[in-house]
Amino acid sequence: MIGLAFLAFQILFSNYISPDCNPMDYPYGSREWRMCLLARAEHAKSQYNTISDCEDIPLKTSCYKEVAAKTNNLSLCDMVAELDYATDTEINSCYEEVGIRNNNLEACNKIFSSLEKEDCYSQIAMQTRNKTICEYTRFKDRCIRQAEAGHPVN
């Protein structure tokens, strides 16, 4: 049994890339290159406090999103939208993160995916226990129950 657990551990973590990696050590665009950039971005998230912290980062979407959420600054999500390589998912994710972490309805309004927009409204309604926010959702009854409870319900 212990041998099986060790084997599973090796398989799960054999692809682990340290946040100290150098993306230049991997072929551009390869899986390892992307994993390295993501590992570095995730590791550095806690250090992203201002826009200047994002200057030396090749893929700025994670940094902009983190700073936007920490500072409740929607213009940084607008900057994500202006990046050539930013996907709709990353743009929506930035607005959603700002909205949910700061109870910012304006951020939810900027999300162009209706499902994510409604999730943003529902999360804020639940966190603030404000049932009136549920008017922006299709599943008003469930949203209201969650807002009253202050946590997710079935």
PDB file of C-alpha atoms in Angstrom:
ATOM      1  CA  MET A   1       0.000   0.000   0.000  1.00  0.00           C
ATOM      2  CA  ILE A   2       2.820   2.412   0.864  1.00  0.00           C
ATOM      3  CA  GLY A   3       4.514   1.633  -2.456  1.00  0.00           C
ATOM      4  CA  LEU A   4       1.304   2.490  -4.304  1.00  0.00           C
ATOM      5  CA  ALA A   5       1.004   5.801  -2.468  1.00  0.00           C
ATOM      6  CA  PHE A   6       4.639   6.631  -3.295  1.00  0.00           C
ATOM      7  CA  LEU A   7       4.051   5.801  -6.966  1.00  0.00           C
ATOM      8  CA  ALA A   8       0.934   7.999  -7.048  1.00  0.00           C
ATOM      9  CA  PHE A   9       2.920  10.822  -5.400  1.00  0.00           C
ATOM     10  CA  GLN A  10       5.667  10.547  -8.034  1.00  0.00           C
ATOM     11  CA  ILE A  11       3.161  10.584 -10.887  1.00  0.00           C
ATOM     12  CA  LEU A  12       1.248  13.544  -9.495  1.00  0.00           C
ATOM     13  CA  PHE A  13       4.304  15.657  -8.814  1.00  0.00           C
ATOM     14  CA  SER A  14       6.626  14.552 -11.622  1.00  0.00           C
ATOM     15  CA  ASN A  15       5.396  17.506 -13.680  1.00  0.00           C
ATOM     16  CA  TYR A  16       5.901  19.999 -10.846  1.00  0.00           C
ATOM     17  CA  ILE A  17       7.791  23.061 -11.963  1.00  0.00           C
ATOM     18  CA  SER A  18       9.369  25.271  -9.343  1.00  0.00           C
ATOM     19  CA  PRO A  19       8.353  28.940  -9.169  1.00  0.00           C
ATOM     20  CA  ASP A  20      12.091  29.656  -9.448  1.00  0.00           C
ATOM     21  CA  CYS A  21      12.127  28.228 -12.984  1.00  0.00           C
ATOM     22  CA  ASN A  22      13.282  30.233 -15.983  1.00  0.00           C
ATOM     23  CA  PRO A  23      10.851  30.165 -18.924  1.00  0.00           C
ATOM     24  CA  MET A  24      13.828  30.604 -21.242  1.00  0.00           C
ATOM     25  CA  ASP A  25      14.912  27.060 -20.298  1.00  0.00           C
ATOM     26  CA  TYR A  26      11.890  25.651 -22.187  1.00  0.00           C
ATOM     27  CA  PRO A  27      10.783  25.863 -25.814  1.00  0.00           C
ATOM     28  CA  TYR A  28       8.579  28.924 -26.328  1.00  0.00           C
ATOM     29  CA  GLY A  29       4.894  28.021 -26.075  1.00  0.00           C
ATOM     30  CA  SER A  30       5.547  24.475 -24.841  1.00  0.00           C
ATOM     31  CA  ARG A  31       3.587  22.947 -21.978  1.00  0.00           C
ATOM     32  CA  GLU A  32       6.616  23.309 -19.703  1.00  0.00           C
ATOM     33  CA  TRP A  33       7.060  26.972 -20.709  1.00  0.00           C
ATOM     34  CA  ARG A  34       3.402  27.715 -19.841  1.00  0.00           C
ATOM     35  CA  MET A  35       3.644  25.733 -16.589  1.00  0.00           C
ATOM     36  CA  CYS A  36       6.759  27.671 -15.627  1.00  0.00           C
ATOM     37  CA  LEU A  37       5.062  31.009 -16.271  1.00  0.00           C
ATOM     38  CA  LEU A  38       1.991  29.927 -14.319  1.00  0.00           C
ATOM     39  CA  ALA A  39       4.092  28.632 -11.420  1.00  0.00           C
ATOM     40  CA  ARG A  40       5.932  31.935 -11.270  1.00  0.00           C
ATOM     41  CA  ALA A  41       2.711  33.909 -11.493  1.00  0.00           C
ATOM     42  CA  GLU A  42       0.986  31.915  -8.753  1.00  0.00           C
ATOM     43  CA  HIS A  43       4.032  32.169  -6.503  1.00  0.00           C
ATOM     44  CA  ALA A  44       4.299  35.903  -7.031  1.00  0.00           C
ATOM     45  CA  LYS A  45       0.576  36.631  -6.546  1.00  0.00           C
ATOM     46  CA  SER A  46       1.035  37.572  -2.929  1.00  0.00           C
ATOM     47  CA  GLN A  47       3.655  40.089  -4.006  1.00  0.00           C
ATOM     48  CA  TYR A  48       1.409  41.811  -6.568  1.00  0.00           C
ATOM     49  CA  ASN A  49       0.266  44.958  -4.838  1.00  0.00           C
ATOM     50  CA  THR A  50       0.678  47.722  -7.415  1.00  0.00           C
ATOM     51  CA  ILE A  51       0.729  47.939 -11.191  1.00  0.00           C
ATOM     52  CA  SER A  52       4.490  48.455 -11.112  1.00  0.00           C
ATOM     53  CA  ASP A  53       4.826  44.932  -9.663  1.00  0.00           C
ATOM     54  CA  CYS A  54       3.565  43.645 -13.036  1.00  0.00           C
ATOM     55  CA  GLU A  55       6.214  45.312 -15.218  1.00  0.00           C
ATOM     56  CA  ASP A  56       8.665  42.402 -15.479  1.00  0.00           C
ATOM     57  CA  ILE A  57       6.084  39.650 -15.871  1.00  0.00           C
ATOM     58  CA  PRO A  58       5.684  38.257 -19.399  1.00  0.00           C
ATOM     59  CA  LEU A  59       1.999  37.262 -19.075  1.00  0.00           C
ATOM     60  CA  LYS A  60       0.461  40.137 -17.168  1.00  0.00           C
ATOM     61  CA  THR A  61      -3.135  38.888 -16.885  1.00  0.00           C
ATOM     62  CA  SER A  62      -2.704  37.170 -13.504  1.00  0.00           C
ATOM     63  CA  CYS A  63      -0.804  40.104 -12.060  1.00  0.00           C
ATOM     64  CA  TYR A  64      -3.290  42.714 -13.284  1.00  0.00           C
ATOM     65  CA  LYS A  65      -6.178  40.596 -11.975  1.00  0.00           C
ATOM     66  CA  GLU A  66      -4.605  40.216  -8.536  1.00  0.00           C
ATOM     67  CA  VAL A  67      -3.759  43.912  -8.207  1.00  0.00           C
ATOM     68  CA  ALA A  68      -7.215  44.856  -9.527  1.00  0.00           C
ATOM     69  CA  ALA A  69      -8.874  42.665  -6.895  1.00  0.00           C
ATOM     70  CA  LYS A  70      -6.634  43.908  -4.078  1.00  0.00           C
ATOM     71  CA  THR A  71      -7.176  47.558  -4.990  1.00  0.00           C
ATOM     72  CA  ASN A  72     -10.763  47.331  -6.321  1.00  0.00           C
ATOM     73  CA  ASN A  73      -9.502  48.969  -9.523  1.00  0.00           C
ATOM     74  CA  LEU A  74     -11.585  48.130 -12.589  1.00  0.00           C
ATOM     75  CA  SER A  75      -9.265  49.998 -14.940  1.00  0.00           C
ATOM     76  CA  LEU A  76      -6.737  47.181 -14.481  1.00  0.00           C
ATOM     77  CA  CYS A  77      -9.317  44.705 -15.813  1.00  0.00           C
ATOM     78  CA  ASP A  78      -9.793  47.083 -18.738  1.00  0.00           C
ATOM     79  CA  MET A  79      -6.027  46.813 -19.259  1.00  0.00           C
ATOM     80  CA  VAL A  80      -6.345  42.997 -19.303  1.00  0.00           C
ATOM     81  CA  ALA A  81      -8.961  43.387 -22.051  1.00  0.00           C
ATOM     82  CA  GLU A  82      -6.461  45.432 -24.102  1.00  0.00           C
ATOM     83  CA  LEU A  83      -3.767  42.727 -24.006  1.00  0.00           C
ATOM     84  CA  ASP A  84      -3.497  40.927 -27.355  1.00  0.00           C
ATOM     85  CA  TYR A  85      -3.198  37.518 -25.704  1.00  0.00           C
ATOM     86  CA  ALA A  86      -5.964  37.894 -23.106  1.00  0.00           C
ATOM     87  CA  THR A  87      -8.903  35.533 -23.544  1.00  0.00           C
ATOM     88  CA  ASP A  88     -12.527  36.375 -22.818  1.00  0.00           C
ATOM     89  CA  THR A  89     -12.317  33.995 -19.864  1.00  0.00           C
ATOM     90  CA  GLU A  90      -9.376  35.924 -18.380  1.00  0.00           C
ATOM     91  CA  ILE A  91     -11.132  39.252 -18.875  1.00  0.00           C
ATOM     92  CA  ASN A  92     -14.368  38.016 -17.289  1.00  0.00           C
ATOM     93  CA  SER A  93     -12.374  36.394 -14.489  1.00  0.00           C
ATOM     94  CA  CYS A  94     -10.725  39.712 -13.656  1.00  0.00           C
ATOM     95  CA  TYR A  95     -14.043  41.547 -13.367  1.00  0.00           C
ATOM     96  CA  GLU A  96     -15.559  38.663 -11.407  1.00  0.00           C
ATOM     97  CA  GLU A  97     -12.621  38.550  -8.985  1.00  0.00           C
ATOM     98  CA  VAL A  98     -12.858  42.308  -8.354  1.00  0.00           C
ATOM     99  CA  GLY A  99     -16.620  42.062  -7.943  1.00  0.00           C
ATOM    100  CA  ILE A 100     -16.652  39.153  -5.516  1.00  0.00           C
ATOM    101  CA  ARG A 101     -13.658  40.183  -3.423  1.00  0.00           C
ATOM    102  CA  ASN A 102     -14.869  43.790  -3.084  1.00  0.00           C
ATOM    103  CA  ASN A 103     -18.667  43.402  -3.285  1.00  0.00           C
ATOM    104  CA  ASN A 104     -18.439  45.596  -6.381  1.00  0.00           C
ATOM    105  CA  LEU A 105     -21.601  45.376  -8.504  1.00  0.00           C
ATOM    106  CA  GLU A 106     -20.093  47.643 -11.168  1.00  0.00           C
ATOM    107  CA  ALA A 107     -17.462  44.960 -11.787  1.00  0.00           C
ATOM    108  CA  CYS A 108     -20.188  42.331 -12.206  1.00  0.00           C
ATOM    109  CA  ASN A 109     -21.905  44.578 -14.761  1.00  0.00           C
ATOM    110  CA  LYS A 110     -18.792  44.487 -16.965  1.00  0.00           C
ATOM    111  CA  ILE A 111     -18.759  40.672 -17.250  1.00  0.00           C
ATOM    112  CA  PHE A 112     -19.995  39.651 -20.681  1.00  0.00           C
ATOM    113  CA  SER A 113     -20.706  35.998 -19.882  1.00  0.00           C
ATOM    114  CA  SER A 114     -24.243  35.837 -18.480  1.00  0.00           C
ATOM    115  CA  LEU A 115     -23.468  32.781 -16.339  1.00  0.00           C
ATOM    116  CA  GLU A 116     -20.408  34.369 -14.716  1.00  0.00           C
ATOM    117  CA  LYS A 117     -22.243  37.680 -14.342  1.00  0.00           C
ATOM    118  CA  GLU A 118     -25.059  35.995 -12.441  1.00  0.00           C
ATOM    119  CA  ASP A 119     -22.577  34.101 -10.282  1.00  0.00           C
ATOM    120  CA  CYS A 120     -20.899  37.389  -9.417  1.00  0.00           C
ATOM    121  CA  TYR A 121     -24.233  38.942  -8.375  1.00  0.00           C
ATOM    122  CA  SER A 122     -25.219  35.845  -6.391  1.00  0.00           C
ATOM    123  CA  GLN A 123     -21.897  35.738  -4.541  1.00  0.00           C
ATOM    124  CA  ILE A 124     -22.181  39.395  -3.559  1.00  0.00           C
ATOM    125  CA  ALA A 125     -25.818  38.941  -2.480  1.00  0.00           C
ATOM    126  CA  MET A 126     -24.742  36.013  -0.306  1.00  0.00           C
ATOM    127  CA  GLN A 127     -21.691  37.772   1.167  1.00  0.00           C
ATOM    128  CA  THR A 128     -23.581  40.961   1.970  1.00  0.00           C
ATOM    129  CA  ARG A 129     -26.882  39.214   2.743  1.00  0.00           C
ATOM    130  CA  ASN A 130     -28.525  41.736   0.416  1.00  0.00           C
ATOM    131  CA  LYS A 131     -31.520  40.083  -1.277  1.00  0.00           C
ATOM    132  CA  THR A 132     -32.185  43.032  -3.586  1.00  0.00           C
ATOM    133  CA  ILE A 133     -29.093  42.098  -5.620  1.00  0.00           C
ATOM    134  CA  CYS A 134     -30.884  38.867  -6.560  1.00  0.00           C
ATOM    135  CA  GLU A 135     -33.067  40.888  -8.948  1.00  0.00           C
ATOM    136  CA  TYR A 136     -30.131  40.725 -11.396  1.00  0.00           C
ATOM    137  CA  THR A 137     -30.209  36.913 -11.511  1.00  0.00           C
ATOM    138  CA  ARG A 138     -32.427  34.369 -13.284  1.00  0.00           C
ATOM    139  CA  PHE A 139     -32.587  32.085 -10.242  1.00  0.00           C
ATOM    140  CA  LYS A 140     -33.931  34.675  -7.837  1.00  0.00           C
ATOM    141  CA  ASP A 141     -35.439  32.223  -5.342  1.00  0.00           C
ATOM    142  CA  ARG A 142     -32.188  30.336  -4.842  1.00  0.00           C
ATOM    143  CA  CYS A 143     -30.199  33.583  -4.691  1.00  0.00           C
ATOM    144  CA  ILE A 144     -32.559  34.944  -2.036  1.00  0.00           C
ATOM    145  CA  ARG A 145     -32.233  31.750   0.054  1.00  0.00           C
ATOM    146  CA  GLN A 146     -28.424  32.027  -0.150  1.00  0.00           C
ATOM    147  CA  ALA A 147     -28.491  35.722   0.724  1.00  0.00           C
ATOM    148  CA  GLU A 148     -30.682  35.013   3.758  1.00  0.00           C
ATOM    149  CA  ALA A 149     -28.439  32.136   4.858  1.00  0.00           C
ATOM    150  CA  GLY A 150     -25.156  33.868   4.068  1.00  0.00           C
ATOM    151  CA  HIS A 151     -23.831  30.664   2.464  1.00  0.00           C
ATOM    152  CA  PRO A 152     -24.591  28.390  -0.509  1.00  0.00           C
ATOM    153  CA  VAL A 153     -27.814  26.355  -0.312  1.00  0.00           C
ATOM    154  CA  ASN A 154     -29.427  23.764  -2.562  1.00  0.00           C
TER     155      ASN A 154
END
